[in-house]
Phi, psi and omega in degrees: 000166208281164182210122194251107192234149173252138170266092195285177183313317175287359194103326182300157149267126174303123179295114207220185169283354178241037184214163179254170169311339178270009179080024195259136158302113198252131181230114197236136176302133150313151145224160204257152190228124187221145150265147153278118180233149159252119195217158178283121198298306199289327209245304174103019203245143178288110175254164192271169176101343183276127164278122202252152170200137170236134159242194165265187206285344157317323191095354184288126162323135175280111166269163194259198214260354134314328176100004169249133194322129161278078155224131181228168142231151184324130173229138169299141187112303220244137163231173195245110161285131170210175172238104170282157157253188178314153165162216188225135163206174185224141199251124144256143151265114199274342202193123210254155178311171167290135157098005182243162190261146206261114180300118193260317187297158204249135180286096180256135165221177175216179187210135189260128172354314177289333210106344184300132180257157179220116177283098208251356152234136169245008199198132176248185180261178188044215194252015161321163160218180175218133175198166190219111192223146163019073183045058184184124192252100201263127177229129200249147173252139169274149175290135168299112162327116161308138182282153178298146169285148197262146162279005166225104185273167197281144164305143158303161178266143208277121184300140175296112189252149178225153167241139190239121157241137188244142171206164175264114172223165220252128178265116159270000000 
């Protein structure tokens, strides 16, 4: 964004909201804070057990502003908040929650200099989903499907039956 300032006749900068006490203009890169939520596709509740990581273009796990790697295991009822500078990133689900299908699609997104988060991947494989709404990146999983019963169930194998005749024979 633009920074407006005024230089006084004596060469000093007019003090304003973007200047320090010494008259220097303060320019600060803004970081974008957002939340990643791992949810059940049907009920929307947060699920536990998904191993998720955020990587850069080289596939290296990204560190947050505190130096902590952005790789975690999701917890029921708890989203994961992070702060990232402008750049392009990839979110990967390495392990799915128990009882759910795995989302194997690498979710690509970018953080613009103005803080806007843009999803570059808009569809995931299988029945999972991805969306960015109100500062929250939501990745959903569908439960593992049980095989549908067939209309012609496989019959039980018939038990083999044999008739055995025992007779006594006299040999002369």
